[in-house]
DNA sequence: GACGTTTCTGTAACCGTTTCCGGGAGAATC
DNA sequence: GATTCTCCCGGAAACGGTTACAGAAACGTC
């Protein structure tokens, strides 16, 4: 607001107008050069570029946004919980977007004050071009409504099965679970328990499908008593595992649907004096930082978190270009990581 | 751009002008109401509010930013490494800013292309009101230059000692280290080793100070051979610990300057068949997720990460208000968390 | 040499707010 | 009853770009 005082080093931000007059052209031309439009004579382009460099000019993204209709911002919502997990996805997203000169703006999902007013689109209207919703709390209906508004977004790790037509990326939960189960089967386990996460979430459902499929194709009869529900936390995982281990005929292996619960299972086993992995095999899911660190190091299914983040970004970018997405629902391959928590059952 | 087609549910974004005409006032008045200016007659205010509600109007933040000069965005830079650690700080920051209706925009520190052009201020010029720099790579000089430009920012976890006048928040590293060391001393340890992180970083320097102070005030002579340098990673921590344990006269306790290295130390000890904590006590720093999970669970110094994030946000907010900060350098108290990795030394 | 193209550039409208400035209507003062 | 204050409110100028439109210059073509 004050006079643009170009102190020793503190160059005041210059505008397109100043660049224009320095280069002896109009602001329209400067704008064209800045945006790489082809219809500018080489000589003019050079002159403008020189002026830009001299002044250390950078285009004001706010003004560009208002005028051009695109803000260059992508909103990302994520749950507060499981920070490490989502941080890894977020890193992928931020990186991919940054490469396209777009930025991530965070909108943590917390106080869900009156939905009516603060429907998540309001949060972003006018300030973001689109959004990436991680493990969104919104119902399918709400998401469909958002979509109907024409607001572009993609979901990562949908909580419930999404409607056709809503772009989503997730890990190949079913096949990952299948691989994990097959690993246990091939080691010789037959009494294999599963600790589900929140049972309604897609991830749980899919993993359970994979688990059952693997058992079935190995001709193993699944014991319903060996499938218990939990909530993805260490504590509850421990409780669930404890209950399983206290069964008259306990399982020889436990497949926990995430690493946290697997770590809980490890604890429960240790509390009962079981030797690991000889007396109990444990498999997790995620390949979190912790998986490699606990003892015994956890055999687990690796989710390509950063890739999921990047993929979400690239889907969104395509959406923004108004390209139609051939594949709306992307599943990224998982990979079994065998460590020390699994071994053949004792005879 | 097309005709504002108010489909069934899809209300096209309405502008202040439409609200104004609906309420029968001028846009200036609407703006005043929206911003809670006092000079509006109650009746007028009500009429405007009603129109706003009817149209589901939300003010276009981009336009507001361009006109009002404030964007409502705060840039946050953070290193890619140690995602979990910074995610926890970031969560605090995002939450605190959100309460003030400001948003975080992420600018990951990656490709540090030509510094000259992309000095970090350019990244943000015009798009953010200020920034929070976590563990910034920039030198003191660069930060001072940024400051001279009048761009408000605060540093979290400075890498090197900062100049007076640059707002920064960090944990009480020295006193935390002192507490950790005193804990070991009070257990009876006398040969206590320290594994430093990157030696130049302030955190290491401060923690070393605390470590030495505790030893000194207990009248224990510090053995220089027991202070080794590392780099905050598990692997290097393990190597450093291994070297310490292979000393002719090994320490009975190791204070690692972060949890990662402490976990490395645990590994090194286990590899040598040492019983933990009987034959070796280990203390970490951070209280990361992992600390509670490893066996034995790590005694460590808890950093109030979320609080650090919130504090940084509130300092920045005050800076933005042009309030002068009385305390530019804030240190948040740490707390010793005693778990299972420490015990009295064997006689 | 007149005319149609192509290539390049400038003029000006517009994006949706905020805010300065000025003015009309009452209320208060004399 | 004239004058001065308040209190509210509207007009219009920014904010810093993008872009539709039109016009000038340079070039071919017949």
XYZ file of C-alpha atoms (C1' of nucleotides) in Angstrom:
754
model
C 0.000 0.000 0.000
C 2.768 2.415 0.864
C 5.069 3.709 -1.805
C 6.905 0.864 -3.459
C 10.185 1.424 -1.785
C 12.862 -0.653 -3.469
C 15.158 -0.913 -0.494
C 18.553 -2.495 -0.759
C 17.461 -5.975 -1.647
C 13.818 -5.702 -0.864
C 12.393 -5.414 -4.314
C 8.756 -4.630 -4.086
C 6.611 -6.981 -6.088
C 6.240 -5.666 -9.577
C 3.142 -5.970 -11.654
C 2.550 -6.962 -15.191
C 2.096 -3.327 -16.025
C 5.581 -2.386 -15.011
C 7.010 -5.237 -16.987
C 4.992 -4.099 -19.947
C 6.263 -0.563 -19.833
C 9.829 -1.746 -19.283
C 9.581 -3.957 -22.316
C 7.742 -1.330 -24.291
C 4.720 -3.482 -24.983
C 1.188 -3.775 -23.710
C 0.139 -5.846 -20.761
C -1.749 -8.166 -23.045
C 1.467 -9.100 -24.739
C 3.221 -9.681 -21.459
C 0.413 -11.930 -20.405
C 0.698 -13.840 -23.625
C 4.396 -14.364 -23.184
C 3.922 -15.416 -19.609
C 1.427 -18.017 -20.618
C 3.440 -19.311 -23.480
C 0.958 -18.357 -26.134
C 2.355 -18.978 -29.593
C 1.249 -15.767 -31.210
C 4.082 -13.554 -30.094
C 7.011 -12.507 -32.237
C 10.324 -13.932 -31.037
C 11.887 -10.525 -30.630
C 8.986 -9.303 -28.543
C 9.073 -12.433 -26.486
C 12.739 -11.942 -25.719
C 12.243 -8.355 -24.720
C 9.461 -9.294 -22.360
C 11.424 -12.153 -20.894
C 14.314 -9.845 -20.225
C 12.090 -7.355 -18.470
C 10.574 -10.138 -16.439
C 13.970 -11.318 -15.349
C 15.216 -7.849 -14.610
C 12.327 -7.071 -12.372
C 12.198 -10.453 -10.766
C 8.584 -10.537 -11.683
C 6.342 -13.420 -10.784
C 2.740 -13.500 -11.766
C 0.316 -12.956 -8.984
C -1.532 -16.209 -8.725
C -4.463 -14.648 -6.979
C -5.130 -12.250 -9.792
C -4.623 -14.937 -12.331
C -7.074 -17.110 -10.477
C -9.746 -14.478 -10.358
C -9.371 -13.606 -13.957
C -8.664 -16.959 -15.449
C -11.106 -18.916 -13.386
C -8.548 -21.432 -12.204
C -6.879 -21.137 -8.882
C -4.151 -23.712 -9.145
C -5.175 -25.072 -5.778
C -6.405 -28.496 -4.964
C -8.143 -29.096 -1.673
C -7.276 -32.189 0.258
C -9.381 -33.428 3.115
C -8.101 -36.057 5.430
C -9.043 -37.514 8.765
C -6.964 -36.551 11.712
C -6.350 -40.098 12.716
C -3.665 -42.256 11.200
C -1.523 -39.271 10.455
C 1.444 -41.302 9.315
C -0.612 -43.326 6.889
C -2.207 -40.360 5.225
C 0.931 -38.313 5.348
C 2.510 -40.796 3.012
C -0.348 -40.588 0.578
C -0.367 -36.842 0.890
C 3.310 -36.659 0.080
C 2.659 -38.392 -3.209
C -0.223 -36.117 -3.998
C 1.603 -32.948 -3.149
C 4.575 -33.942 -5.206
C 2.585 -34.874 -8.270
C 0.573 -31.694 -8.120
C 3.621 -29.593 -7.575
C 5.076 -30.896 -10.788
C 2.105 -29.347 -12.531
C 2.593 -26.157 -10.641
C -0.445 -26.762 -8.527
C -0.586 -26.620 -4.777
C -2.290 -28.549 -2.061
C -4.456 -26.791 0.430
C -5.298 -28.717 3.519
C -8.776 -28.829 4.947
C -8.676 -31.097 7.937
C -11.903 -32.866 8.686
C -12.684 -31.886 12.176
C -15.488 -30.003 13.750
C -18.236 -30.990 11.390
C -20.315 -27.985 12.253
C -23.691 -27.548 10.717
C -23.528 -29.594 7.584
C -26.039 -27.462 5.795
C -23.827 -24.448 5.631
C -20.450 -26.049 5.552
C -21.015 -28.767 3.074
C -17.557 -29.494 1.954
C -18.031 -27.813 -1.358
C -18.529 -24.457 0.280
C -15.195 -24.947 1.906
C -13.599 -24.963 -1.443
C -15.857 -23.009 -3.720
C -13.912 -20.448 -5.560
C -10.692 -21.271 -3.835
C -9.862 -24.646 -5.275
C -10.194 -26.177 -8.680
C -10.901 -29.598 -7.316
C -10.318 -31.837 -4.367
C -8.923 -35.091 -3.191
C -10.870 -36.682 -0.395
C -9.089 -39.217 1.699
C -11.233 -41.686 3.580
C -14.112 -39.224 3.329
C -16.819 -39.196 5.938
C -19.348 -38.087 3.416
C -21.938 -40.572 2.344
C -22.289 -41.796 -1.148
C -25.272 -39.532 -1.538
C -23.377 -36.477 -0.491
C -20.583 -37.300 -2.843
C -22.994 -37.796 -5.679
C -24.521 -34.432 -4.899
C -21.109 -32.839 -4.965
C -20.428 -34.446 -8.272
C -23.682 -33.191 -9.643
C -22.531 -29.697 -8.836
C -19.788 -30.268 -11.323
C -17.066 -29.983 -8.774
C -14.191 -32.268 -9.707
C -12.812 -34.536 -7.028
C -11.387 -37.952 -6.506
C -11.635 -40.176 -3.504
C -8.777 -42.067 -1.965
C -9.588 -45.085 0.137
C -13.362 -44.834 0.044
C -15.036 -45.690 3.284
C -18.040 -47.269 1.693
C -18.493 -48.663 -1.801
C -18.813 -45.734 -4.104
C -21.235 -45.108 -6.841
C -20.233 -45.796 -10.381
C -18.908 -42.636 -11.796
C -17.092 -41.344 -8.773
C -13.383 -41.552 -9.410
C -11.555 -43.357 -6.660
C -8.199 -44.882 -6.040
C -7.440 -47.562 -3.554
C -5.089 -50.440 -2.997
C -5.831 -53.841 -4.378
C -7.240 -54.936 -1.072
C -8.734 -58.214 -2.145
C -5.716 -59.484 -3.967
C -3.403 -58.311 -1.233
C -5.418 -60.195 1.322
C -5.449 -63.188 -0.906
C -1.686 -63.127 -1.190
C -1.281 -62.828 2.546
C -3.621 -65.714 3.170
C -1.977 -67.847 0.547
C 1.346 -67.178 2.190
C 0.015 -68.567 5.451
C -1.580 -71.498 3.693
C 1.603 -72.347 1.882
C 3.435 -72.369 5.169
C 1.032 -75.073 6.206
C -1.427 -73.159 8.326
C -5.010 -74.316 8.277
C -6.563 -72.635 11.244
C -6.182 -69.043 10.164
C -7.980 -66.269 11.935
C -8.815 -62.855 10.547
C -9.160 -59.667 12.517
C -11.273 -57.249 10.545
C -11.040 -53.536 10.781
C -14.215 -51.503 10.883
C -16.412 -54.050 9.194
C -18.374 -51.654 7.016
C -15.441 -49.985 5.385
C -14.671 -51.064 1.907
C -11.124 -51.949 2.780
C -12.333 -54.476 5.332
C -14.946 -55.911 3.038
C -12.500 -56.340 0.204
C -9.829 -57.852 2.353
C -12.293 -60.285 3.797
C -13.257 -61.284 0.291
C -9.660 -61.980 -0.565
C -9.152 -63.884 2.638
C -12.131 -66.119 2.011
C -11.265 -66.629 -1.611
C -7.814 -67.851 -0.727
C -9.145 -70.242 1.880
C -11.770 -71.512 -0.480
C -9.428 -72.174 -3.336
C -7.175 -74.065 -0.978
C -10.123 -76.142 0.070
C -9.909 -74.944 3.631
C -13.132 -74.622 5.509
C -13.356 -71.230 7.125
C -14.303 -71.324 10.769
C -16.675 -68.419 11.467
C -15.388 -68.262 15.010
C -12.017 -67.259 13.625
C -13.269 -64.128 11.968
C -13.597 -61.297 14.441
C -14.241 -57.640 14.098
C -12.154 -54.813 15.452
C -11.424 -51.193 14.661
C -7.926 -50.873 13.218
C -6.370 -49.782 16.514
C -3.612 -51.491 18.412
C -5.612 -51.803 21.590
C -8.661 -53.343 20.018
C -6.475 -55.533 17.884
C -4.879 -56.848 21.022
C -8.243 -57.576 22.578
C -9.485 -59.320 19.486
C -6.354 -61.410 19.257
C -6.573 -62.262 22.922
C -10.063 -63.583 22.445
C -8.900 -65.679 19.521
C -5.956 -67.093 21.394
C -8.106 -68.006 24.328
C -10.353 -70.093 22.137
C -10.446 -73.803 22.984
C -8.921 -74.463 19.633
C -6.912 -71.340 18.877
C -5.681 -70.430 15.429
C -2.082 -71.057 14.415
C -2.009 -67.891 12.387
C -3.690 -64.524 12.531
C -4.216 -62.221 9.620
C -4.898 -58.771 10.951
C -6.373 -56.351 8.459
C -3.883 -53.666 9.299
C -0.512 -53.390 10.949
C -1.808 -51.760 14.065
C -4.029 -54.666 14.903
C -1.242 -57.055 13.966
C 0.946 -55.300 16.472
C -1.839 -55.735 18.994
C -1.898 -59.421 18.126
C 1.829 -59.627 18.730
C 1.276 -58.158 22.154
C -1.516 -60.528 22.995
C 0.614 -63.453 21.964
C 3.543 -62.251 23.973
C 1.301 -61.713 26.967
C 0.413 -65.375 26.744
C 4.005 -66.441 26.555
C 3.747 -67.659 22.997
C 6.948 -67.868 21.032
C 6.804 -65.911 17.818
C 6.622 -66.917 15.082
C 6.949 -70.563 16.030
C 3.756 -70.771 17.974
C 1.802 -68.131 16.157
C 2.175 -66.500 12.806
C 0.914 -62.966 12.340
C 0.370 -61.040 9.135
C -0.569 -57.410 8.903
C -1.627 -55.034 6.177
C -0.228 -51.604 5.186
C 3.475 -51.990 5.722
C 3.564 -49.019 8.027
C 6.781 -47.676 9.452
C 6.122 -49.699 12.542
C 5.853 -53.003 10.723
C 9.572 -53.246 10.141
C 10.393 -52.147 13.632
C 8.436 -54.395 15.943
C 9.786 -57.728 17.027
C 9.335 -59.967 15.306
C 9.325 -57.782 12.221
C 5.918 -58.021 10.676
C 5.071 -59.891 7.536
C 2.584 -57.601 5.886
C 0.961 -56.419 2.703
C 2.523 -53.268 1.382
C 0.228 -50.557 0.151
C 1.765 -48.247 -2.399
C 0.716 -45.154 -0.508
C 2.741 -42.547 -2.316
C 1.676 -43.990 -5.625
C -1.910 -43.856 -4.543
C -1.461 -40.207 -3.788
C 0.167 -39.535 -7.107
C -2.481 -41.458 -8.943
C -5.228 -39.516 -7.256
C -3.511 -36.316 -8.300
C -3.191 -37.395 -11.879
C -6.801 -38.492 -12.069
C -7.856 -35.153 -10.727
C -5.660 -33.331 -13.167
C -7.268 -35.216 -16.002
C -10.654 -34.342 -14.621
C -9.663 -30.707 -14.594
C -8.623 -30.899 -18.211
C -12.104 -32.132 -18.882
C -10.708 -35.305 -20.201
C -12.984 -38.218 -19.695
C -11.477 -40.868 -17.538
C -11.616 -44.289 -19.038
C -10.982 -45.984 -15.731
C -12.768 -44.265 -12.918
C -11.867 -46.756 -10.287
C -8.193 -47.411 -9.967
C -6.766 -50.147 -7.835
C -3.058 -50.143 -7.219
C -1.256 -53.400 -6.748
C -0.118 -54.407 -3.310
C 2.842 -56.565 -2.512
C 3.426 -59.115 0.183
C 6.428 -58.325 2.326
C 7.616 -61.367 4.185
C 9.479 -60.712 7.392
C 9.871 -62.589 10.627
C 6.382 -62.896 12.022
C 5.351 -65.858 9.938
C 6.620 -69.421 9.978
C 5.218 -72.906 9.528
C 2.938 -74.012 12.332
C 4.288 -76.485 14.809
C 3.384 -80.024 13.938
C -19.334 -18.662 -18.043
C -22.464 -20.178 -19.469
C -25.859 -19.029 -18.334
C -26.246 -19.581 -14.622
C -28.490 -22.573 -14.825
C -29.910 -23.310 -11.404
C -30.514 -26.983 -11.933
C -32.296 -29.070 -9.339
C -29.828 -28.770 -6.539
C -26.923 -27.499 -8.507
C -27.008 -23.899 -7.512
C -24.521 -22.020 -9.554
C -22.279 -19.881 -7.404
C -23.890 -16.545 -6.899
C -22.026 -13.297 -6.635
C -22.270 -10.438 -4.315
C -24.101 -8.525 -6.991
C -26.972 -10.948 -7.107
C -27.238 -10.885 -3.374
C -27.256 -7.120 -3.490
C -30.061 -6.927 -6.000
C -32.056 -9.566 -4.162
C -31.740 -7.587 -0.971
C -32.326 -4.317 -2.718
C -29.066 -2.756 -1.632
C -25.715 -2.012 -3.183
C -22.817 -4.385 -3.296
C -20.906 -2.161 -0.937
C -23.515 -2.761 1.697
C -23.473 -6.474 1.167
C -19.743 -6.466 1.571
C -20.087 -4.527 4.777
C -22.556 -6.975 6.176
C -20.430 -9.901 5.153
C -17.462 -8.478 6.936
C -19.345 -7.544 10.039
C -18.807 -3.845 9.680
C -20.726 -1.920 12.292
C -22.124 0.789 10.080
C -25.122 -1.052 8.737
C -28.681 -0.584 9.937
C -30.086 -3.701 11.598
C -32.961 -3.950 9.164
C -30.623 -3.771 6.204
C -28.360 -6.296 7.763
C -31.200 -8.728 8.172
C -32.357 -8.304 4.617
C -28.882 -8.971 3.327
C -28.428 -11.965 5.548
C -31.641 -13.419 4.306
C -30.626 -12.975 0.707
C -27.275 -14.567 1.471
C -28.966 -17.547 3.007
C -31.483 -17.869 0.231
C -28.874 -17.929 -2.440
C -26.458 -20.071 -0.531
C -23.907 -17.425 -1.181
C -20.342 -17.738 -0.042
C -17.827 -15.055 -0.671
C -15.281 -15.805 -3.303
C -12.056 -15.922 -1.420
C -9.992 -15.365 -4.498
C -11.656 -12.104 -5.263
C -11.477 -11.095 -1.663
C -7.798 -11.897 -1.666
C -7.089 -9.842 -4.728
C -9.019 -6.909 -3.497
C -8.260 -7.029 0.168
C -4.643 -7.955 -0.131
C -4.925 -10.933 2.179
C -5.266 -14.401 0.837
C -6.096 -16.355 3.933
C -3.436 -18.854 3.010
C -0.378 -19.776 4.950
C 2.404 -21.615 3.205
C 4.050 -24.466 5.007
C 7.311 -25.928 3.865
C 8.524 -29.178 5.248
C 11.187 -31.705 4.429
C 10.088 -34.902 2.837
C 11.829 -37.006 5.392
C 10.369 -37.871 8.740
C 6.863 -37.611 7.446
C 5.267 -38.863 10.624
C 7.110 -36.396 12.787
C 6.185 -33.392 10.720
C 2.699 -34.626 10.069
C 2.015 -34.302 13.751
C 3.279 -30.760 13.844
C 1.400 -29.973 10.694
C -1.817 -31.272 12.164
C -1.521 -28.778 14.991
C -0.775 -25.960 12.612
C -3.593 -26.762 10.254
C -6.054 -27.012 13.064
C -5.072 -23.752 14.678
C -5.150 -21.901 11.391
C -8.439 -23.407 10.448
C -9.961 -22.000 13.579
C -9.101 -18.579 12.243
C -10.539 -19.473 8.882
C -7.137 -19.680 7.306
C -5.815 -22.538 5.273
C -2.543 -24.306 4.908
C -0.975 -24.638 1.526
C 1.758 -27.156 1.242
C 4.975 -26.414 -0.547
C 7.134 -29.470 -0.251
C 10.824 -28.806 -0.286
C 12.064 -30.845 -3.119
C 13.721 -29.942 -6.353
C 15.584 -26.898 -5.226
C 15.923 -25.569 -8.730
C 17.821 -22.410 -9.368
C 17.739 -20.624 -6.073
C 17.970 -17.236 -7.672
C 14.573 -17.379 -9.261
C 12.769 -19.668 -6.927
C 13.825 -18.278 -3.640
C 11.153 -19.534 -1.401
C 9.493 -16.180 -1.181
C 8.630 -16.255 -4.841
C 6.882 -19.502 -4.238
C 4.518 -17.707 -2.029
C 4.443 -14.170 -3.251
C 0.930 -13.083 -3.721
C -0.517 -16.415 -2.827
C 0.152 -16.620 0.865
C 0.054 -14.139 3.686
C 2.880 -15.785 5.513
C 4.641 -19.052 6.021
C 5.697 -21.621 8.506
C 8.996 -23.230 7.739
C 9.698 -26.549 9.328
C 13.316 -27.544 9.641
C 14.142 -25.115 6.848
C 17.110 -25.730 4.619
C 17.627 -22.056 4.163
C 20.589 -20.485 5.835
C 20.313 -17.851 8.445
C 21.279 -15.290 5.839
C 18.535 -16.328 3.504
C 16.011 -16.202 6.272
C 17.151 -12.783 7.268
C 16.800 -11.657 3.691
C 13.295 -13.017 3.582
C 12.510 -11.188 6.740
C 13.894 -7.985 5.352
C 11.411 -8.305 2.529
C 8.737 -7.968 5.134
C 7.344 -11.390 4.533
C 6.017 -12.830 7.784
C 7.073 -16.317 8.706
C 7.986 -18.443 11.647
C 10.387 -21.296 11.842
C 9.726 -24.579 13.540
C 12.675 -26.628 14.636
C 15.415 -24.445 13.229
C 18.275 -26.345 11.732
C 20.893 -23.882 12.796
C 20.802 -21.253 15.511
C 18.687 -18.441 14.209
C 19.294 -14.789 14.269
C 17.685 -12.717 16.920
C 14.457 -11.462 15.575
C 13.416 -14.482 13.622
C 10.442 -16.042 15.327
C 10.944 -19.706 15.994
C 9.378 -22.434 18.012
C 11.064 -25.538 19.168
C 10.971 -28.044 21.949
C 12.897 -27.481 25.117
C 15.693 -29.623 23.846
C 18.238 -28.863 26.501
C 15.966 -29.394 29.428
C 14.502 -32.519 27.879
C 17.949 -33.964 27.431
C 18.818 -32.978 30.949
C 15.770 -34.797 32.278
C 16.580 -37.887 30.289
C 20.143 -37.901 31.512
C 19.141 -37.300 35.094
C 16.783 -40.224 34.832
C 19.671 -42.464 33.841
C 21.871 -41.007 36.530
C 19.258 -41.538 39.183
C 19.006 -45.156 38.143
C 22.662 -45.407 38.980
C 24.252 -45.211 35.579
C 27.620 -43.554 35.338
C 28.945 -44.579 31.970
C 26.345 -42.962 29.805
C 26.849 -42.628 26.086
C 25.169 -40.155 23.802
C 24.400 -40.643 20.141
C 24.046 -37.264 18.522
C 21.958 -36.563 15.507
C 23.354 -34.363 12.796
C 25.841 -32.531 14.934
C 25.305 -29.076 13.490
C 21.603 -28.931 13.948
C 20.387 -26.883 16.816
C 18.437 -29.756 18.246
C 21.597 -31.813 18.596
C 23.569 -28.958 20.011
C 20.937 -28.154 22.593
C 20.435 -31.726 23.605
C 24.147 -32.187 23.999
C 24.217 -29.155 26.223
C 21.523 -30.631 28.403
C 23.250 -33.969 28.483
C 26.535 -32.451 29.584
C 24.898 -30.199 32.108
C 23.190 -33.116 33.783
C 26.394 -35.103 33.928
C 28.296 -32.158 35.271
C 25.862 -31.346 37.991
C 25.949 -34.966 39.077
C 29.697 -34.746 39.243
C 30.140 -37.361 36.578
C 33.088 -36.975 34.307
C 31.994 -37.234 30.702
C 34.048 -39.625 28.643
C 34.525 -38.089 25.177
C 34.658 -41.560 23.688
C 31.053 -42.025 24.699
C 29.753 -39.173 22.614
C 29.348 -40.176 19.005
C 27.773 -38.564 16.052
C 25.100 -40.013 13.806
C 22.315 -38.792 11.545
C 18.957 -39.464 13.179
C 18.308 -42.619 11.159
C 17.748 -46.109 12.494
C 20.563 -47.616 10.492
C 23.186 -45.123 11.497
C 21.946 -45.230 15.037
C 22.511 -48.944 15.032
C 26.027 -48.538 13.716
C 26.859 -45.887 16.249
C 25.479 -47.985 19.067
C 27.359 -50.996 17.823
C 30.595 -49.076 17.958
C 29.822 -47.951 21.484
C 28.971 -51.442 22.651
C 32.153 -52.832 21.183
C 34.229 -50.441 23.210
C 36.594 -52.050 25.675
C 34.626 -50.437 28.414
C 31.127 -50.080 26.994
C 28.504 -47.778 28.415
C 25.739 -49.112 30.619
C 23.269 -46.699 29.131
C 22.813 -44.961 25.819
C 20.975 -41.748 25.285
C 20.083 -41.477 21.616
C 19.068 -38.049 20.464
C 15.993 -39.326 18.721
C 13.826 -42.400 18.808
C 15.015 -43.724 15.489
C 18.574 -43.963 16.658
C 17.389 -45.391 19.961
C 15.628 -48.109 18.023
C 18.863 -48.695 16.180
C 20.591 -48.992 19.515
C 18.048 -51.529 20.630
C 18.859 -53.553 17.567
C 22.571 -53.342 18.081
C 22.155 -54.484 21.654
C 19.948 -57.353 20.649
C 22.413 -58.362 17.976
C 25.006 -58.685 20.705
C 22.736 -60.760 22.829
C 22.370 -58.153 25.523
C 19.359 -58.398 27.746
C 17.291 -55.242 27.757
C 17.019 -53.245 29.868
C 19.050 -55.171 32.405
C 22.301 -55.027 30.542
C 21.769 -51.806 28.690
C 19.452 -48.905 29.201
C 18.358 -46.894 26.199
C 16.641 -43.525 26.104
C 15.326 -41.846 23.016
C 13.929 -38.452 22.134
C 10.685 -37.485 20.376
C 8.216 -40.044 21.632
C 7.326 -41.109 18.139
C 4.620 -43.629 17.421
C 7.265 -46.269 17.267
C 8.622 -45.578 20.709
C 5.698 -47.194 22.445
C 5.669 -50.118 20.110
C 9.170 -51.483 20.062
C 10.317 -53.998 22.623
C 11.273 -53.004 25.108
C 9.052 -49.962 24.913
C 11.273 -46.953 24.764
C 11.843 -44.503 27.549
C 11.976 -41.216 25.736
C 11.481 -37.487 25.857
C 8.145 -36.414 24.528
C 8.032 -33.465 22.210
C 4.725 -31.636 22.142
C 4.527 -31.730 18.376
C 0.953 -30.684 17.869
C 1.418 -27.877 20.348
C 4.486 -26.739 18.515
C 2.441 -26.587 15.373
C -0.311 -24.646 17.042
C 2.135 -22.284 18.612
C 3.787 -21.603 15.303
C 0.400 -20.834 13.838
C -0.493 -18.456 16.590
C 2.815 -16.651 16.376
C 2.308 -16.228 12.681
C -1.195 -14.970 13.176
C 0.086 -12.366 15.565
C 2.720 -11.385 13.056
C 0.020 -10.970 10.455
C -1.901 -8.723 12.774
C 1.198 -6.631 12.947
C 1.329 -7.208 16.618
C 4.818 -7.189 17.945
C 5.816 -10.422 19.484
C 7.218 -10.104 22.916
C 8.788 -13.530 22.831
C 10.226 -14.316 19.459
C 11.754 -17.585 20.422
C 9.377 -19.997 22.005
C 10.462 -23.219 23.599
C 7.795 -25.714 24.518
C 8.327 -27.952 27.480
C 9.172 -31.573 26.928
C 8.338 -34.414 29.228
C 10.180 -37.568 30.107
C 8.174 -40.688 29.392
C 9.530 -43.641 31.268
C 8.853 -47.013 29.744
C 10.670 -50.311 29.728
C 14.000 -49.603 28.124
C 15.665 -48.200 31.195
C 16.627 -49.892 34.445
C 19.410 -49.719 36.985
C 22.734 -50.992 35.721
C 23.894 -54.368 36.874
C 26.235 -54.179 39.797
C -1.766 -2.098 -57.621
C -5.916 -3.835 -55.281
C -7.258 -7.231 -52.248
C -7.383 -11.160 -49.170
C -4.450 -13.556 -45.592
C -1.661 -14.143 -41.961
C 0.828 -12.569 -38.078
C 1.318 -9.803 -34.353
C -0.101 -6.371 -30.981
C -2.994 -3.008 -28.417
C -7.593 -1.579 -26.312
C -10.772 -2.521 -23.151
C -14.051 -5.383 -20.785
C -14.250 -8.447 -17.117
C -13.330 -11.692 -12.892
C -15.786 -10.687 -7.586
C -14.488 -8.308 -3.893
C -13.009 -4.280 -0.746
C -12.898 0.355 0.380
C -12.496 5.386 -0.269
C -15.326 9.149 -0.789
C -19.235 11.693 -0.890
C -24.028 12.587 -0.173
C -28.906 12.347 1.726
C -31.788 11.932 5.744
C -32.611 12.638 10.420
C -31.180 14.114 14.910
C -29.076 17.376 17.723
C -27.529 22.052 18.676
C -28.069 26.907 18.879
C -35.313 27.408 11.161
C -30.531 27.151 9.817
C -26.398 24.605 10.780
C -23.640 20.912 12.099
C -23.226 16.041 13.264
C -24.163 11.306 12.885
C -25.605 7.347 10.670
C -26.243 4.695 6.519
C -25.669 3.760 2.141
C -24.378 3.985 -3.018
C -20.998 5.062 -6.767
C -16.867 3.960 -8.501
C -12.063 3.042 -8.375
C -8.920 -0.174 -7.385
C -6.576 -5.192 -6.967
C -3.466 -7.728 -11.135
C -4.237 -10.405 -14.294
C -6.793 -12.919 -18.934
C -8.821 -12.675 -23.235
C -12.265 -11.314 -26.985
C -12.026 -8.232 -30.429
C -10.250 -5.265 -33.619
C -6.742 -3.062 -36.125
C -1.977 -2.473 -38.213
C 1.669 -4.317 -40.707
C 3.649 -7.544 -43.707
C 3.033 -10.811 -47.183
C 1.128 -13.300 -51.315
C -1.766 -13.615 -55.146
C -3.968 -12.411 -59.370
